[in-house]
mmCIF file of C-alpha atoms in Angstrom:
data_model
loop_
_atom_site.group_PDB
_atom_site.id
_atom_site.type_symbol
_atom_site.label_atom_id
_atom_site.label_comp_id
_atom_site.label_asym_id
_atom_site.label_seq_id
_atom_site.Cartn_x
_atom_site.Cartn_y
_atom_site.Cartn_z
ATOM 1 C CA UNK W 1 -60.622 38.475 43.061
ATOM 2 C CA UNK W 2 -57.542 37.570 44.251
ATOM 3 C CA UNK W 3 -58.466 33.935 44.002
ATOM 4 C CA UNK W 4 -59.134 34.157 40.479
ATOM 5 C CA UNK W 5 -55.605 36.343 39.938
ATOM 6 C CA UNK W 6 -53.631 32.854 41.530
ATOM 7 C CA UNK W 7 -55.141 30.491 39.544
ATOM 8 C CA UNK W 8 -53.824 30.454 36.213
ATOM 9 C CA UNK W 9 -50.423 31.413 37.580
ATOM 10 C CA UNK W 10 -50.608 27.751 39.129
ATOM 11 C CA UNK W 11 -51.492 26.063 36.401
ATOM 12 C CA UNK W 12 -48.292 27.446 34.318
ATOM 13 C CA UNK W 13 -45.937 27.027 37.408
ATOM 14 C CA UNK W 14 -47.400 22.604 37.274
ATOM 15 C CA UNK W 15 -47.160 22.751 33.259
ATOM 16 C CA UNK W 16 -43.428 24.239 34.154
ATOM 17 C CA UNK W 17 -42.368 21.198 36.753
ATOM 18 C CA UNK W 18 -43.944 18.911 34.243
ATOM 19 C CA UNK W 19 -42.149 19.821 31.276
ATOM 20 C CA UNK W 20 -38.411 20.094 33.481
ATOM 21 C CA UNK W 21 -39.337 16.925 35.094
ATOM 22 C CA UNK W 22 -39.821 14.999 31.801
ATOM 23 C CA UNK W 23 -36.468 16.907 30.373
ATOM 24 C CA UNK W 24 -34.373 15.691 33.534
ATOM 25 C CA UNK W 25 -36.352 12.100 32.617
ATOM 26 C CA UNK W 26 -34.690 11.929 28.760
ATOM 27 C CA UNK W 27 -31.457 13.660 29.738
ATOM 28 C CA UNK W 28 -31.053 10.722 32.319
ATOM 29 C CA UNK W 29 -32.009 7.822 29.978
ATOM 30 C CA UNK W 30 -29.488 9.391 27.001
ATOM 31 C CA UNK W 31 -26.786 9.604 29.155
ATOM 32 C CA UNK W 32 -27.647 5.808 30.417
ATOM 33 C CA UNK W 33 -27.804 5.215 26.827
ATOM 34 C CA UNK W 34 -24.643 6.368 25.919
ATOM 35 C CA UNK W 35 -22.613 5.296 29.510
ATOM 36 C CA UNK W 36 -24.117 1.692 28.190
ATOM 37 C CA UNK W 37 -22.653 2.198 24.537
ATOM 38 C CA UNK W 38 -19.272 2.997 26.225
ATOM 39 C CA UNK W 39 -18.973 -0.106 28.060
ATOM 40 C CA UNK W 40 -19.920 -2.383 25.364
ATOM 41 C CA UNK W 41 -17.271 -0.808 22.797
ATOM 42 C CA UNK W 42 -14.532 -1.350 25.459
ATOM 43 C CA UNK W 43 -15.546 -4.700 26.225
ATOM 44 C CA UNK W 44 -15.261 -5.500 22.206
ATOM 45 C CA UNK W 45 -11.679 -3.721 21.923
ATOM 46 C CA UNK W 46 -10.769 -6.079 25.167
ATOM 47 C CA UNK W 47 -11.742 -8.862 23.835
ATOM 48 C CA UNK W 48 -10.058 -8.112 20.030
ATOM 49 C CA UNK W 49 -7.065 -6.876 21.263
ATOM 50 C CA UNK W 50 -4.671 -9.599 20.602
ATOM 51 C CA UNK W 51 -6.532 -11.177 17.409
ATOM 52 C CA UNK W 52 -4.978 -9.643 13.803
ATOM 53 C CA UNK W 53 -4.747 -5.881 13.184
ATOM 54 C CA UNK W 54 -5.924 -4.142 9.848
ATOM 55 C CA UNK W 55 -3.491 -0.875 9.195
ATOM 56 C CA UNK W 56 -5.964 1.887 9.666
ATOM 57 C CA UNK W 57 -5.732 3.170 6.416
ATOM 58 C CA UNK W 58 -6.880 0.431 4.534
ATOM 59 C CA UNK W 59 -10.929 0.981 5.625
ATOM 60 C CA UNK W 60 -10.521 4.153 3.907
ATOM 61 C CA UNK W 61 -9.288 2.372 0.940
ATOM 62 C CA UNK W 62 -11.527 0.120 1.038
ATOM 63 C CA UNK W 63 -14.517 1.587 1.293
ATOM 64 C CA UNK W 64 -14.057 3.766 -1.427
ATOM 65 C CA UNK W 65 -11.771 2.523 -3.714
ATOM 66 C CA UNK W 66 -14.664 2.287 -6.205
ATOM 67 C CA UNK W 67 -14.529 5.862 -6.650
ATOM 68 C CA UNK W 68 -11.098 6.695 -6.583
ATOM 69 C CA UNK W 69 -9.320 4.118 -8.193
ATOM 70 C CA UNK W 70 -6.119 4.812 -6.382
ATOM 71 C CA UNK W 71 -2.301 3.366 -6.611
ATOM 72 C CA UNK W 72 -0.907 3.679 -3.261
ATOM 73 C CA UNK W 73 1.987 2.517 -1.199
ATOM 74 C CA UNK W 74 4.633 0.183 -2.956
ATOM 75 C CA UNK W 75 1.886 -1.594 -5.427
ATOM 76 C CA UNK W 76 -0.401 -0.683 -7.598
ATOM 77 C CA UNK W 77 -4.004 -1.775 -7.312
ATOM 78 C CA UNK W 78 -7.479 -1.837 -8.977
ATOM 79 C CA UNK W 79 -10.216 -3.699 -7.160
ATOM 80 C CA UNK W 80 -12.616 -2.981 -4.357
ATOM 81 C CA UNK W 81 -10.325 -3.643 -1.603
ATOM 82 C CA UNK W 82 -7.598 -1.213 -2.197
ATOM 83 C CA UNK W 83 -4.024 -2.444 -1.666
ATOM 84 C CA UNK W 84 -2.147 0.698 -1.802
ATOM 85 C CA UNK W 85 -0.287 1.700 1.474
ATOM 86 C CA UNK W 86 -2.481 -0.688 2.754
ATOM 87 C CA UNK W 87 -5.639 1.580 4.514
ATOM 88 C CA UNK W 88 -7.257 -1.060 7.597
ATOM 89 C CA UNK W 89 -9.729 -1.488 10.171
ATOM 90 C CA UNK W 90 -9.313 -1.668 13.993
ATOM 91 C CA UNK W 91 -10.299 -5.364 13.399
ATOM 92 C CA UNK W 92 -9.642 -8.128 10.071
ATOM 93 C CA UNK W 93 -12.387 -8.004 7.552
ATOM 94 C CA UNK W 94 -14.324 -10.967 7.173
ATOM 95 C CA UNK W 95 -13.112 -12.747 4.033
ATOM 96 C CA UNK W 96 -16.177 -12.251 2.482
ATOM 97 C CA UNK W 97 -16.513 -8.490 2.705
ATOM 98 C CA UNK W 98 -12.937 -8.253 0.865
ATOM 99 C CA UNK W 99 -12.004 -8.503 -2.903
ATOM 100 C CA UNK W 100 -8.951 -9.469 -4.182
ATOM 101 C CA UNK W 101 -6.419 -6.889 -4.524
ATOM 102 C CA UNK W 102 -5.912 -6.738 -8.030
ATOM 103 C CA UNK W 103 -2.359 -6.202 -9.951
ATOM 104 C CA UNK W 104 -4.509 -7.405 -13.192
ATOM 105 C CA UNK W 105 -3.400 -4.491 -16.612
ATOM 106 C CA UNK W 106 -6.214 -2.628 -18.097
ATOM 107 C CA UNK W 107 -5.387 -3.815 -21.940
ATOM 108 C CA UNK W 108 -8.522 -4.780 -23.273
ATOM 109 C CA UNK W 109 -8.881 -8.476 -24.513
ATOM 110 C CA UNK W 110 -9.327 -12.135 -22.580
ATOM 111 C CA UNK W 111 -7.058 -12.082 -19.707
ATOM 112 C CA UNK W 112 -6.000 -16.274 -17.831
ATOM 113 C CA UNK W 113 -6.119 -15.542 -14.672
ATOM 114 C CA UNK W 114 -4.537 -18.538 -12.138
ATOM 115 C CA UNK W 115 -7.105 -18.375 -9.175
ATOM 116 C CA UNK W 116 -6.363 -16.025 -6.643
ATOM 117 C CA UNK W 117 -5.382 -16.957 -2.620
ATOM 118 C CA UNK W 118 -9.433 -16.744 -1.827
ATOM 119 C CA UNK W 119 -8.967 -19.340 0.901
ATOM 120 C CA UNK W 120 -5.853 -16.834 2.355
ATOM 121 C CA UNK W 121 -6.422 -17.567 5.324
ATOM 122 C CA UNK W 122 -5.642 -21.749 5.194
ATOM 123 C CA UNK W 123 -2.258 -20.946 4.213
ATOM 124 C CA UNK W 124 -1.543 -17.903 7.704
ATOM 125 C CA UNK W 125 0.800 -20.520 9.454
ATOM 126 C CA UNK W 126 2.765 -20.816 6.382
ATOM 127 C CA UNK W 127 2.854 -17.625 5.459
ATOM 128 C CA UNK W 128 3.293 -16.239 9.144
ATOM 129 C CA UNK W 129 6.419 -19.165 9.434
ATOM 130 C CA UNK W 130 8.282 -17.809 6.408
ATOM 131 C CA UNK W 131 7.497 -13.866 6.887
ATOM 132 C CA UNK W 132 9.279 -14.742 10.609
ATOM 133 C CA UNK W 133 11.965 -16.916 9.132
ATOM 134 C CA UNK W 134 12.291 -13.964 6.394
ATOM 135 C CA UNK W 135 12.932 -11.173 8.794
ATOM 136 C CA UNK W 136 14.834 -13.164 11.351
ATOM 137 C CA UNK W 137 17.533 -14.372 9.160
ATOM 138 C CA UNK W 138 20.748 -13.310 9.888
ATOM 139 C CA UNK W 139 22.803 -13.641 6.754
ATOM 140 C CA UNK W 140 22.035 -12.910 2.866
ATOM 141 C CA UNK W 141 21.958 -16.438 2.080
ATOM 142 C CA UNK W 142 19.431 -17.597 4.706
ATOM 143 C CA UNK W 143 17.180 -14.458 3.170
ATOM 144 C CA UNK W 144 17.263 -15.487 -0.333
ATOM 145 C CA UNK W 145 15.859 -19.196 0.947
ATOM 146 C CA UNK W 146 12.513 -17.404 1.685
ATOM 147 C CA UNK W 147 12.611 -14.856 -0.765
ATOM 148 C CA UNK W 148 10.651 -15.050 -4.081
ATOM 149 C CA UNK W 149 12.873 -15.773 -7.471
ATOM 150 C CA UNK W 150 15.907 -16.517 -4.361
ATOM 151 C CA UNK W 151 18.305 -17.859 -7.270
ATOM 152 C CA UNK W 152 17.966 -14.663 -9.616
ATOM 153 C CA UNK W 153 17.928 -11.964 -6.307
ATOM 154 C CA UNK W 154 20.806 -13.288 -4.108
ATOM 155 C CA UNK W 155 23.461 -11.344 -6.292
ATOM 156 C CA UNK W 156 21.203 -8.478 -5.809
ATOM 157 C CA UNK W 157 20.788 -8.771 -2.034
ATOM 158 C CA UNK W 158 24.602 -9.172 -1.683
ATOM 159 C CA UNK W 159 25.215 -6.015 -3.655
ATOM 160 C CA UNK W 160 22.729 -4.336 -2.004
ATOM 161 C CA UNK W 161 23.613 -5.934 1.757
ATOM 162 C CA UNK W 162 27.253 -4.489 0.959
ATOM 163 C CA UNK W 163 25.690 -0.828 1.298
ATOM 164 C CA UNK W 164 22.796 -1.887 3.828
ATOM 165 C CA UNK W 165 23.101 -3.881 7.242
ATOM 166 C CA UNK W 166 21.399 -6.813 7.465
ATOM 167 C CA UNK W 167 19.732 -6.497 10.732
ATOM 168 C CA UNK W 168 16.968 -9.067 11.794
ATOM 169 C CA UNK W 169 14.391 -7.601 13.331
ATOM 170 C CA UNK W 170 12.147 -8.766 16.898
ATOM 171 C CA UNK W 171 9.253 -10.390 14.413
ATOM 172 C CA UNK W 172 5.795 -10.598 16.506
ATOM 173 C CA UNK W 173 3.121 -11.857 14.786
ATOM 174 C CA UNK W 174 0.944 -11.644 10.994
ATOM 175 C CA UNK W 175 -1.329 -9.029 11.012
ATOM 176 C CA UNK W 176 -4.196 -9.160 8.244
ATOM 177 C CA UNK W 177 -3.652 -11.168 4.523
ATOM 178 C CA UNK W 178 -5.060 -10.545 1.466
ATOM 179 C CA UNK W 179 -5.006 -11.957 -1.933
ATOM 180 C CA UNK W 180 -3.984 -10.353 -4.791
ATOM 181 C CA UNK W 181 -4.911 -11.565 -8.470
ATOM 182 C CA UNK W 182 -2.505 -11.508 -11.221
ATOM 183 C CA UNK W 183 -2.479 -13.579 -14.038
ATOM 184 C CA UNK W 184 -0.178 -16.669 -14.006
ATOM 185 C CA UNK W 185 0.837 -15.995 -10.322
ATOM 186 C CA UNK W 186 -0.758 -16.749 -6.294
ATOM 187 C CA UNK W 187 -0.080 -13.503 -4.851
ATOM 188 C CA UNK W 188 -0.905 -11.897 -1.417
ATOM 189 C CA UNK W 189 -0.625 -8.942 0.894
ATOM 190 C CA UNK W 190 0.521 -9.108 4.293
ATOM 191 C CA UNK W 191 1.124 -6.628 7.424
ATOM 192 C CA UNK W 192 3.688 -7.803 9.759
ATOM 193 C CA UNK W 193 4.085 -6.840 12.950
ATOM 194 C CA UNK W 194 7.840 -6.355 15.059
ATOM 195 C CA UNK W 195 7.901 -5.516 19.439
ATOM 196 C CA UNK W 196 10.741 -3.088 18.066
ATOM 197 C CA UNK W 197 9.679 -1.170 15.344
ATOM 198 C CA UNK W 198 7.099 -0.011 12.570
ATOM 199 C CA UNK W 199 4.502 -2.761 11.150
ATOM 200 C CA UNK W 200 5.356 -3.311 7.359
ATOM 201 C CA UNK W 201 3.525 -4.551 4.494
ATOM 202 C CA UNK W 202 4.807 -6.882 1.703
ATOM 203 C CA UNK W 203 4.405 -8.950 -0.654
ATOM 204 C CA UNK W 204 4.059 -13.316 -0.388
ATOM 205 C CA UNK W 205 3.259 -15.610 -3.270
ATOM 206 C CA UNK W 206 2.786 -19.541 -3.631
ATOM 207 C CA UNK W 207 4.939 -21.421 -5.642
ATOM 208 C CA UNK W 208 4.204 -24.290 -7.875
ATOM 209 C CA UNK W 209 5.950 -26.474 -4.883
ATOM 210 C CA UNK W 210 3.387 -25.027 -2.453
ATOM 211 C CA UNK W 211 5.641 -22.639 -0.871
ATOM 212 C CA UNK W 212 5.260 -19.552 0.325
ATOM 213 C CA UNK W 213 8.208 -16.908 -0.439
ATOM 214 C CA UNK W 214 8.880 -13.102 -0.203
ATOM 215 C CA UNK W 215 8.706 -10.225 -2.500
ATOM 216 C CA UNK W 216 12.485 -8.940 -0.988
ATOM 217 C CA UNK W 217 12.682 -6.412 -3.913
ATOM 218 C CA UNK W 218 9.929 -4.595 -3.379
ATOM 219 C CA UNK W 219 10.221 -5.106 0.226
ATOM 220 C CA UNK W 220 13.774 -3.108 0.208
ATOM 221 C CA UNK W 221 12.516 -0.494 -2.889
ATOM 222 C CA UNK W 222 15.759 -2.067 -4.759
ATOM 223 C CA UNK W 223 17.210 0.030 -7.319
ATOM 224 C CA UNK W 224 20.857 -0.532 -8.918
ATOM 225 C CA UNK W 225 22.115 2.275 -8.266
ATOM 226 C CA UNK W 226 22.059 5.047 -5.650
ATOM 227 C CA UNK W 227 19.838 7.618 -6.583
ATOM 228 C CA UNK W 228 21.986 10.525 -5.644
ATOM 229 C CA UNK W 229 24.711 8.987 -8.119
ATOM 230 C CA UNK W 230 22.623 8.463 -10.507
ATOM 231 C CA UNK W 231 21.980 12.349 -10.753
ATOM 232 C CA UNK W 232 25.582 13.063 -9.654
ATOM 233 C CA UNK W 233 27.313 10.761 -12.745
ATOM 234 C CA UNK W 234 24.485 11.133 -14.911
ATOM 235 C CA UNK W 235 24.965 7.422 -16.471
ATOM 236 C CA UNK W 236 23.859 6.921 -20.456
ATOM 237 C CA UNK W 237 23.390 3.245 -19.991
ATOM 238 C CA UNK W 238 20.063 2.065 -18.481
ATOM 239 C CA UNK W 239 19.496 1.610 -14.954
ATOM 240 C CA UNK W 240 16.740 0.029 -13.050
ATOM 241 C CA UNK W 241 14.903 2.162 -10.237
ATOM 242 C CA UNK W 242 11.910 2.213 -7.963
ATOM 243 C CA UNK W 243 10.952 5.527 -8.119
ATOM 244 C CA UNK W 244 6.950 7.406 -7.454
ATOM 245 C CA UNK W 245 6.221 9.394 -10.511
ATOM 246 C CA UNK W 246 3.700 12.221 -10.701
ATOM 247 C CA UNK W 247 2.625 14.692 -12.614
ATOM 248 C CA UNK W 248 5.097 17.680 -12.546
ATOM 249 C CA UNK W 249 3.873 20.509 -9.499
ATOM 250 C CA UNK W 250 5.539 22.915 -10.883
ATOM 251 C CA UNK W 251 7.229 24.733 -13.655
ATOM 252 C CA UNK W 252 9.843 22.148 -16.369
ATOM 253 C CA UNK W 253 12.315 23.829 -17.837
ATOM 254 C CA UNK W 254 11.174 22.076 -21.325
ATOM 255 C CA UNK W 255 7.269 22.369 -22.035
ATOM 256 C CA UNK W 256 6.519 18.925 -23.726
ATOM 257 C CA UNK W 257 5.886 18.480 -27.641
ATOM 258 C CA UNK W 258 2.663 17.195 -29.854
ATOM 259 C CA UNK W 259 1.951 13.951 -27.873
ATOM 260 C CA UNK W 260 4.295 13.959 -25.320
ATOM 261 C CA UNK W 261 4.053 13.595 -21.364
ATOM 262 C CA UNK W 262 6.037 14.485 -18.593
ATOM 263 C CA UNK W 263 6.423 13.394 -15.282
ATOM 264 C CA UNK W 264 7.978 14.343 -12.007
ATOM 265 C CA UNK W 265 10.508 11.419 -10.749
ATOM 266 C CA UNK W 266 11.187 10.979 -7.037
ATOM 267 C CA UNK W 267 12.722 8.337 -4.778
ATOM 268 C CA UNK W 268 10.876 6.764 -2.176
ATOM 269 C CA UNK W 269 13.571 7.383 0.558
ATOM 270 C CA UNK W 270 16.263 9.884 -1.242
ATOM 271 C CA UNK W 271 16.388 13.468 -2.487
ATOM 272 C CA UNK W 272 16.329 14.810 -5.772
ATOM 273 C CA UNK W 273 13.455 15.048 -8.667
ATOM 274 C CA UNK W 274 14.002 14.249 -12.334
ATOM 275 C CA UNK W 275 11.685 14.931 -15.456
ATOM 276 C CA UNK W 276 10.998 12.117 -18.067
ATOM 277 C CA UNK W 277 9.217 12.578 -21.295
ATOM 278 C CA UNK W 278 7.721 9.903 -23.550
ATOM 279 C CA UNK W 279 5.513 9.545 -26.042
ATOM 280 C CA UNK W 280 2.002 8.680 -25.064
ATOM 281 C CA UNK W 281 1.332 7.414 -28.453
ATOM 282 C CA UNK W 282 4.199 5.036 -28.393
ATOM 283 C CA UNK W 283 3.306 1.045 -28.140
ATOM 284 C CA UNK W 284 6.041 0.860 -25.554
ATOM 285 C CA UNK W 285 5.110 2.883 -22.654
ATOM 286 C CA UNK W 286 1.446 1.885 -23.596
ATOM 287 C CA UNK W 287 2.034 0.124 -20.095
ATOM 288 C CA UNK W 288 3.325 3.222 -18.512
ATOM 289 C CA UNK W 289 0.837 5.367 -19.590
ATOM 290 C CA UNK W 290 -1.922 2.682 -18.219
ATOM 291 C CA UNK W 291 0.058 2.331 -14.466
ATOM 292 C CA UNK W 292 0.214 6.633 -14.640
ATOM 293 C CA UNK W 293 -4.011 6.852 -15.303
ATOM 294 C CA UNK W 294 -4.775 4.295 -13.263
ATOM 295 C CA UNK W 295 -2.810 6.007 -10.150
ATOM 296 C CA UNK W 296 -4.226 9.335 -11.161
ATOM 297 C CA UNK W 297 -1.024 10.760 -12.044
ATOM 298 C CA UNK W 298 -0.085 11.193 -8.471
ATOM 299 C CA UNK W 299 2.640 9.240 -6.462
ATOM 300 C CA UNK W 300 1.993 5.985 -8.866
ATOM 301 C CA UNK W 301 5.109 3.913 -7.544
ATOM 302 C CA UNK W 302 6.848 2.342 -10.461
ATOM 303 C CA UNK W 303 9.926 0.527 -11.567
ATOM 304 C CA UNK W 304 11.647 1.801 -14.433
ATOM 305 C CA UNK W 305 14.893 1.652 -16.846
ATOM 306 C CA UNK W 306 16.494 5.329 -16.820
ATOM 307 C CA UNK W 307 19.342 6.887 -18.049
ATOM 308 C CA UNK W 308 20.371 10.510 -19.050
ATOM 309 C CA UNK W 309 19.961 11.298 -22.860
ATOM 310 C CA UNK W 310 23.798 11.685 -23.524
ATOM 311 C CA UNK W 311 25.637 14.173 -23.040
ATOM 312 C CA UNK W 312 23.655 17.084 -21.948
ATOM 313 C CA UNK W 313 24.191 20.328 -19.086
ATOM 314 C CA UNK W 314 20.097 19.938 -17.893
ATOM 315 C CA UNK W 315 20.747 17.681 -14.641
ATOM 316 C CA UNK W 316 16.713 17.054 -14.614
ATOM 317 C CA UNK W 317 16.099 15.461 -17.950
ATOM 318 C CA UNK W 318 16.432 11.604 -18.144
ATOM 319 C CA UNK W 319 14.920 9.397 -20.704
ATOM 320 C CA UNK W 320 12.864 5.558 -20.030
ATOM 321 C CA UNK W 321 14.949 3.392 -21.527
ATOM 322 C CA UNK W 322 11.804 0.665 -20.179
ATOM 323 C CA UNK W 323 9.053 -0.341 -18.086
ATOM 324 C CA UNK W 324 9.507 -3.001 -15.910
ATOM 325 C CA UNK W 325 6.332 -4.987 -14.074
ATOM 326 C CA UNK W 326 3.461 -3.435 -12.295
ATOM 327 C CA UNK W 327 4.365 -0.900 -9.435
ATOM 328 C CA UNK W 328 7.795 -1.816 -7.493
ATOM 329 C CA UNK W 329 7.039 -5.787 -8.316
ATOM 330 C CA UNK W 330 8.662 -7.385 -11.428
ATOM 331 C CA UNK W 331 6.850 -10.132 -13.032
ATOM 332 C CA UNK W 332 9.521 -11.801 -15.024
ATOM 333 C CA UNK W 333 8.755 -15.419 -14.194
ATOM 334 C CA UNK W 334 5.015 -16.717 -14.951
ATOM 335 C CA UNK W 335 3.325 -18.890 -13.483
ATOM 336 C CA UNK W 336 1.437 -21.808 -14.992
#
């Protein structure tokens, strides 16, 4: 009796070690699995280390840029790869995987466009040779030699090197480079790299002499005037500014009229908000009004003519006395 009792209790006890022992068996290969995984990634970071970094941001960007057709950073951009405050990978992008950033208008019609920098990468040495010889110059002169339009920007860099120091920076190397396409013009993005401070992004484009030069203004966010004068003194003539415009997150003190749009001014480095109001049916901020839906109304960095509407006692209210180029890059000189 007993006999019989014992037996099935046996039976569940094996079925027991059997089932533990084959747990024990896939809890030991998944953490071989994994221990294996960990290894490999480490030896692939090793060995990438010292080749070109991507800004981590721009994978983001990148990746779904289709969706959100977002202006970010100091340019705007509509294409698959998104330029923005450039969004990156741990590691460059294979040329192939990455479209041209794209400064290209939305006005309907047949657009020329001069052929992008697809084969970016041929021209890295010069481009890495006159982004060091850019940042390492030590005078305003020597700047303007590798910045873009030099002849038409050196009075501007030695107004604006009067309020700024000109300190050259510990350059270390190019990180990734990407064309842009815009019509009558080579452009392309770069990340550059310093052993004593922040990696930047700008702006490069080839001349018709081959060259490669700087975007400085965009590279400085150059405005004529101080911001915080400009609200102080309240000038009636208009002034240029680089400025990131949104739509208002709060209460105006003036609701807009039949047809009319207001946004939210800001400086990129400076306090103090101002309101603009145009017309959205206007022909001339038809370019405005594209650069504003394109960026989704939010932080769409732009460079504008203001000025306050006369005399007036509402510190807030300016008036665009004109659009100038696409984002914080002016396009006064086309290519052919």
């Amino acid at each position: 009796m007993t006999h019989t009792t014992n037996k099935p209790r046996l039976s569940r006890i094996r079925r027991r070690e059997v089932m533990l022992n084959g747990i024990a068996k896939l809890i030991g290969c998944t953490a071989l699995v994994v221990t294996m995984a960990v290894v490999f990634y480490v030896i692939l970071i090793q060995l990438d280390k010292d080749g070109p970094q991507i800004d981590p941001a721009f994978v983001e960007d990148a990746l779904h840029s289709h969706q959100k057709k977002h202006w970010s950073g100091a340019i705007p951009v509509e294409s698959d790869a998104q330029l923005g405050v450039a969004r990156p990978i741990p590691q460059k992008p294979p040329t192939s995987a990455v479209s041209p950033l794209s400064l290209a208008n939305t006005i309907p019609g047949p657009q020329t466009e001069t052929p992008a920098l697809m084969d970016v990468e041929k021209f890295r040495p010069m481009i890495e040779d006159v982004v060091r010889k850019f940042f390492s110059a030590t005078t305003v002169a020597d700047k303007a030699i590798y910045s873009r339009d030099g002849e038409r920007v050196l009075p501007l860099m030695e107004a604006y090197y009067r309020k700024h120091p000109l300190n050259s920076t510990k350059w270390q190397k190019l990180g990734w480079v990407l064309p842009m396409l815009e019509s009558g013009h080579q452009l392309a993005y770069v990340q550059s790299f310093f052993t004593d401070d922040d990696p930047v992004c700008l702006i490069v484009e080839k001349m018709n002499d081959q060259t490669i030069r700087v975007d400085w203004e965009s590279s400085v966010r150059y405005s004529e005037l101080d911001w915080k004068e400009f609200i102080s003194t309240r000038p009636d003539h208009p002034t240029l500014f680089r400025v990131i415009a949104s739509k208002p997150s709060g209460n105006v003190e003036m609701s807009p009229g039949a047809g009319q749009e207001v946004i939210e001014l800001k400086h990129p480095a400076e306090q103090g908000t101002v309101y603009a109001y145009f017309n959205r049916d206007d022909p001339q901020f038809r370019s405005l009004l594209e650069q504003l839906q394109l960026g989704n109304w939010n932080n769409v960095p732009l460079t504008l003519r203001l000025c306050y509407p006369g005399p007036t006692t509402n510190a807030k209210a300016v008036r665009i006395a004109g659009i100038e180029g696409k984002g914080w890059l002016t396009l006064h000189n086309k290519r052919s």
